[in-house]
mmCIF file of C-alpha atoms in Angstrom:
data_model
loop_
_atom_site.group_PDB
_atom_site.id
_atom_site.type_symbol
_atom_site.label_atom_id
_atom_site.label_comp_id
_atom_site.label_asym_id
_atom_site.label_seq_id
_atom_site.Cartn_x
_atom_site.Cartn_y
_atom_site.Cartn_z
ATOM 1 C CA MET A 1 -12.585 8.855 4.351
ATOM 2 C CA LEU A 2 -13.966 10.025 1.010
ATOM 3 C CA LEU A 3 -17.499 8.660 1.332
ATOM 4 C CA LEU A 4 -19.080 12.064 1.929
ATOM 5 C CA ARG A 5 -17.544 13.360 -1.324
ATOM 6 C CA GLN A 6 -18.949 10.628 -3.563
ATOM 7 C CA PRO A 7 -21.262 11.604 -6.433
ATOM 8 C CA GLU A 8 -24.779 10.239 -6.909
ATOM 9 C CA ALA A 9 -23.457 7.692 -9.443
ATOM 10 C CA PHE A 10 -21.398 6.034 -6.687
ATOM 11 C CA TRP A 11 -24.384 5.721 -4.359
ATOM 12 C CA SER A 12 -26.601 4.466 -7.195
ATOM 13 C CA ALA A 13 -24.056 1.783 -8.096
ATOM 14 C CA CYS A 14 -23.850 0.693 -4.440
ATOM 15 C CA ARG A 15 -27.633 0.589 -4.094
ATOM 16 C CA ASP A 16 -28.215 -1.159 -7.436
ATOM 17 C CA THR A 17 -25.689 -3.911 -6.672
ATOM 18 C CA GLY A 18 -26.776 -4.425 -3.069
ATOM 19 C CA LEU A 19 -23.358 -3.399 -1.769
ATOM 20 C CA VAL A 20 -23.090 -2.833 1.982
ATOM 21 C CA ILE A 21 -20.399 -0.436 3.167
ATOM 22 C CA GLU A 22 -18.679 -1.872 6.234
ATOM 23 C CA GLN A 23 -16.321 0.539 7.901
ATOM 24 C CA THR A 24 -13.879 0.302 10.776
ATOM 25 C CA LYS A 25 -14.542 3.061 13.280
ATOM 26 C CA TYR A 26 -11.027 4.270 13.953
ATOM 27 C CA PRO A 27 -10.542 7.039 16.524
ATOM 28 C CA ILE A 28 -9.936 9.706 13.878
ATOM 29 C CA GLU A 29 -11.698 12.916 12.925
ATOM 30 C CA LEU A 30 -14.413 11.557 10.659
ATOM 31 C CA ASP A 31 -18.141 12.183 10.868
ATOM 32 C CA PHE A 32 -19.324 8.581 11.060
ATOM 33 C CA ASP A 33 -22.884 9.674 11.882
ATOM 34 C CA GLN A 34 -23.050 11.809 8.731
ATOM 35 C CA ILE A 35 -21.676 8.936 6.656
ATOM 36 C CA ARG A 36 -24.356 6.626 8.079
ATOM 37 C CA GLU A 37 -27.084 9.191 7.322
ATOM 38 C CA THR A 38 -25.788 9.744 3.784
ATOM 39 C CA ALA A 39 -25.761 6.011 3.097
ATOM 40 C CA LYS A 40 -29.269 5.687 4.548
ATOM 41 C CA TYR A 41 -30.501 8.621 2.440
ATOM 42 C CA HIS A 42 -29.200 6.877 -0.690
ATOM 43 C CA GLY A 43 -30.646 3.500 0.331
ATOM 44 C CA VAL A 44 -27.230 1.906 0.807
ATOM 45 C CA GLY A 45 -26.471 -0.527 3.616
ATOM 46 C CA TYR A 46 -23.917 0.736 6.128
ATOM 47 C CA ASP A 47 -22.453 -0.971 9.154
ATOM 48 C CA PHE A 48 -19.346 -1.032 11.279
ATOM 49 C CA MET A 49 -16.724 -3.752 11.176
ATOM 50 C CA ASP A 50 -17.405 -6.149 14.063
ATOM 51 C CA ASP A 51 -20.880 -4.561 14.266
ATOM 52 C CA THR A 52 -19.976 -2.658 17.430
ATOM 53 C CA GLY A 53 -20.336 0.942 16.295
ATOM 54 C CA GLU A 54 -17.619 1.740 18.812
ATOM 55 C CA SER A 55 -14.139 2.999 18.124
ATOM 56 C CA GLN A 56 -11.752 0.109 17.743
ATOM 57 C CA LYS A 57 -8.761 1.447 19.648
ATOM 58 C CA THR A 58 -6.490 -1.516 19.149
ATOM 59 C CA LEU A 59 -4.398 -2.708 16.243
ATOM 60 C CA MET A 60 -3.439 -6.124 15.011
ATOM 61 C CA LYS A 61 0.030 -7.095 13.907
ATOM 62 C CA PHE A 62 0.305 -9.134 10.711
ATOM 63 C CA PRO A 63 4.024 -9.950 10.701
ATOM 64 C CA ILE A 64 6.016 -10.614 7.579
ATOM 65 C CA SER A 65 9.116 -12.769 7.383
ATOM 66 C CA GLU A 66 12.475 -11.140 7.851
ATOM 67 C CA ASN A 67 13.955 -13.141 4.973
ATOM 68 C CA ILE A 68 14.508 -9.957 2.975
ATOM 69 C CA MET A 69 16.016 -8.104 5.941
ATOM 70 C CA ASN A 70 18.348 -10.949 6.873
ATOM 71 C CA LYS A 71 19.442 -13.055 3.891
ATOM 72 C CA ASP A 72 21.102 -15.580 6.244
ATOM 73 C CA LYS A 73 17.719 -16.533 7.744
ATOM 74 C CA LEU A 74 15.746 -17.246 4.600
ATOM 75 C CA ARG A 75 12.333 -18.273 5.854
ATOM 76 C CA ASP A 76 10.446 -18.300 2.567
ATOM 77 C CA GLN A 77 7.195 -19.976 3.429
ATOM 78 C CA ASN A 78 4.612 -21.831 1.440
ATOM 79 C CA GLU A 79 2.340 -19.176 -0.093
ATOM 80 C CA ARG A 80 -0.606 -21.573 -0.474
ATOM 81 C CA ASN A 81 -0.466 -22.684 3.172
ATOM 82 C CA ASN A 82 -0.203 -19.072 4.320
ATOM 83 C CA PHE A 83 -3.124 -18.029 2.112
ATOM 84 C CA MET A 84 -5.299 -20.837 3.460
ATOM 85 C CA ARG A 85 -4.444 -20.019 7.111
ATOM 86 C CA CYS A 86 -4.772 -16.238 6.835
ATOM 87 C CA TRP A 87 -8.055 -14.933 8.171
ATOM 88 C CA GLU A 88 -7.632 -11.736 6.146
ATOM 89 C CA ALA A 89 -7.275 -13.436 2.744
ATOM 90 C CA ASN A 90 -10.250 -12.222 0.716
ATOM 91 C CA GLN A 91 -11.842 -10.733 3.829
ATOM 92 C CA CYS A 92 -10.236 -7.350 3.417
ATOM 93 C CA LEU A 93 -9.869 -6.770 -0.319
ATOM 94 C CA ARG A 94 -8.014 -3.654 -1.395
ATOM 95 C CA LEU A 95 -8.424 -1.672 -4.560
ATOM 96 C CA GLY A 96 -5.719 0.731 -5.608
ATOM 97 C CA TYR A 97 -4.424 2.180 -8.835
ATOM 98 C CA GLY A 98 -6.883 0.050 -10.820
ATOM 99 C CA LYS A 99 -5.767 -3.231 -9.268
ATOM 100 C CA MET A 100 -7.505 -5.507 -6.764
ATOM 101 C CA TYR A 101 -5.535 -7.296 -4.038
ATOM 102 C CA THR A 102 -6.566 -10.119 -1.710
ATOM 103 C CA CYS A 103 -5.224 -8.358 1.398
ATOM 104 C CA SER A 104 -4.248 -4.961 2.717
ATOM 105 C CA ARG A 105 -0.472 -5.381 2.891
ATOM 106 C CA ILE A 106 0.379 -6.021 -0.751
ATOM 107 C CA PRO A 107 -0.593 -2.646 -2.257
ATOM 108 C CA HIS A 108 1.310 -0.822 0.493
ATOM 109 C CA MET A 109 4.591 -2.741 0.314
ATOM 110 C CA GLU A 110 6.086 -0.256 -2.134
ATOM 111 C CA LEU A 111 5.741 2.430 0.558
ATOM 112 C CA PHE A 112 7.091 0.021 3.182
ATOM 113 C CA ASN A 113 10.122 -0.791 1.024
ATOM 114 C CA ARG A 114 10.812 2.900 0.439
ATOM 115 C CA CYS A 115 10.415 3.817 4.111
ATOM 116 C CA PHE A 116 12.542 0.997 5.515
ATOM 117 C CA GLY A 117 14.966 0.331 2.677
ATOM 118 C CA THR A 118 13.671 -3.213 2.269
ATOM 119 C CA ASP A 119 13.159 -5.081 -0.965
ATOM 120 C CA TYR A 120 9.996 -7.168 -0.612
ATOM 121 C CA PRO A 121 9.118 -7.928 -4.233
ATOM 122 C CA ILE A 122 5.643 -7.202 -5.557
ATOM 123 C CA SER A 123 4.871 -8.920 -8.832
ATOM 124 C CA GLN A 124 2.177 -8.406 -11.451
ATOM 125 C CA ALA A 125 0.591 -11.630 -10.154
ATOM 126 C CA ASP A 126 0.042 -10.092 -6.690
ATOM 127 C CA GLY A 127 -2.914 -8.075 -7.970
ATOM 128 C CA ILE A 128 -5.374 -8.118 -10.857
ATOM 129 C CA ASP A 129 -5.960 -5.158 -13.139
ATOM 130 C CA ILE A 130 -9.730 -4.674 -12.983
ATOM 131 C CA TYR A 131 -9.731 -2.813 -16.300
ATOM 132 C CA LYS A 132 -7.956 -5.618 -18.160
ATOM 133 C CA ALA A 133 -9.813 -8.565 -16.627
ATOM 134 C CA GLN A 134 -11.889 -10.284 -19.295
ATOM 135 C CA SER A 135 -14.676 -11.491 -17.003
ATOM 136 C CA SER A 136 -15.897 -11.747 -13.441
ATOM 137 C CA GLU A 137 -14.761 -15.389 -13.545
ATOM 138 C CA GLU A 138 -11.191 -14.206 -14.123
ATOM 139 C CA ILE A 139 -11.426 -11.959 -11.075
ATOM 140 C CA PHE A 140 -12.941 -14.738 -8.945
ATOM 141 C CA ALA A 141 -10.198 -17.135 -10.065
ATOM 142 C CA PHE A 142 -7.588 -14.546 -9.049
ATOM 143 C CA LEU A 143 -9.214 -14.108 -5.628
ATOM 144 C CA ALA A 144 -9.135 -17.888 -5.083
ATOM 145 C CA THR A 145 -5.415 -18.103 -5.826
ATOM 146 C CA PRO A 146 -2.638 -17.291 -3.337
ATOM 147 C CA ALA A 147 -0.643 -14.224 -4.294
ATOM 148 C CA PRO A 148 3.119 -14.727 -4.641
ATOM 149 C CA PHE A 149 3.541 -12.203 -1.797
ATOM 150 C CA CYS A 150 1.751 -14.603 0.586
ATOM 151 C CA ARG A 151 5.059 -16.447 0.999
ATOM 152 C CA TYR A 152 6.308 -13.591 3.207
ATOM 153 C CA CYS A 153 3.333 -13.536 5.572
ATOM 154 C CA MET A 154 3.241 -15.319 8.905
ATOM 155 C CA PRO A 155 -0.438 -16.024 9.672
ATOM 156 C CA ASP A 156 0.390 -18.168 12.712
ATOM 157 C CA LYS A 157 1.997 -15.144 14.378
ATOM 158 C CA ILE A 158 -0.870 -12.651 13.976
ATOM 159 C CA THR A 159 -1.457 -10.912 17.310
ATOM 160 C CA GLY A 160 -3.803 -8.191 18.470
ATOM 161 C CA GLY A 161 -4.672 -5.817 21.263
ATOM 162 C CA PHE A 162 -2.022 -3.199 20.526
ATOM 163 C CA PRO A 163 -3.069 0.379 21.349
ATOM 164 C CA TRP A 164 -4.132 2.273 18.244
ATOM 165 C CA GLY A 165 -1.518 4.830 17.384
ATOM 166 C CA THR A 166 1.027 6.153 14.967
ATOM 167 C CA SER A 167 3.883 3.945 13.850
ATOM 168 C CA GLU A 168 7.257 4.593 15.447
ATOM 169 C CA LEU A 169 8.795 3.855 12.024
ATOM 170 C CA ASP A 170 10.605 0.790 13.291
ATOM 171 C CA PRO A 171 10.537 -1.987 10.666
ATOM 172 C CA HIS A 172 10.250 -4.586 13.442
ATOM 173 C CA GLU A 173 6.751 -3.355 14.181
ATOM 174 C CA TRP A 174 5.949 -5.462 11.094
ATOM 175 C CA ILE A 175 8.857 -7.848 10.534
ATOM 176 C CA GLU A 176 9.664 -10.971 12.584
#
């Protein structure tokens, strides 16, 4: 959403490293054509997720275990198995507050916990501080390792085709 506000240094870094910006075309007010032209002007690759160029008007559900919501049904799962079976692991990296995460759920769980009164724990090991990492090898090693939070995910229950829309703020939109 902030691509059109980026300074020349951002575009130079993208171009110099061969980075390709791949964006999901959500049905929101965003000038995708202008973003494409800006990237082209700066010599930066730009494409749409799934290479369709069309608005993706459906959502996927990536459920998390209810073990925090219902202590009697502890379903703590094997984080390594979940990481290996999750199609999003390292396919949708997130960067936030100076930390890199292997998926999109982890950096947002603090908001989820606050909104729904849950207590899914996020540990220091769930992300890597990009400013404190000593080398690219350290970052790559982190990306190849399951995050402790992976134990709450349920990759076998990922479903799709839900109409794109605003959450109804029901925790069971996300928890099984």
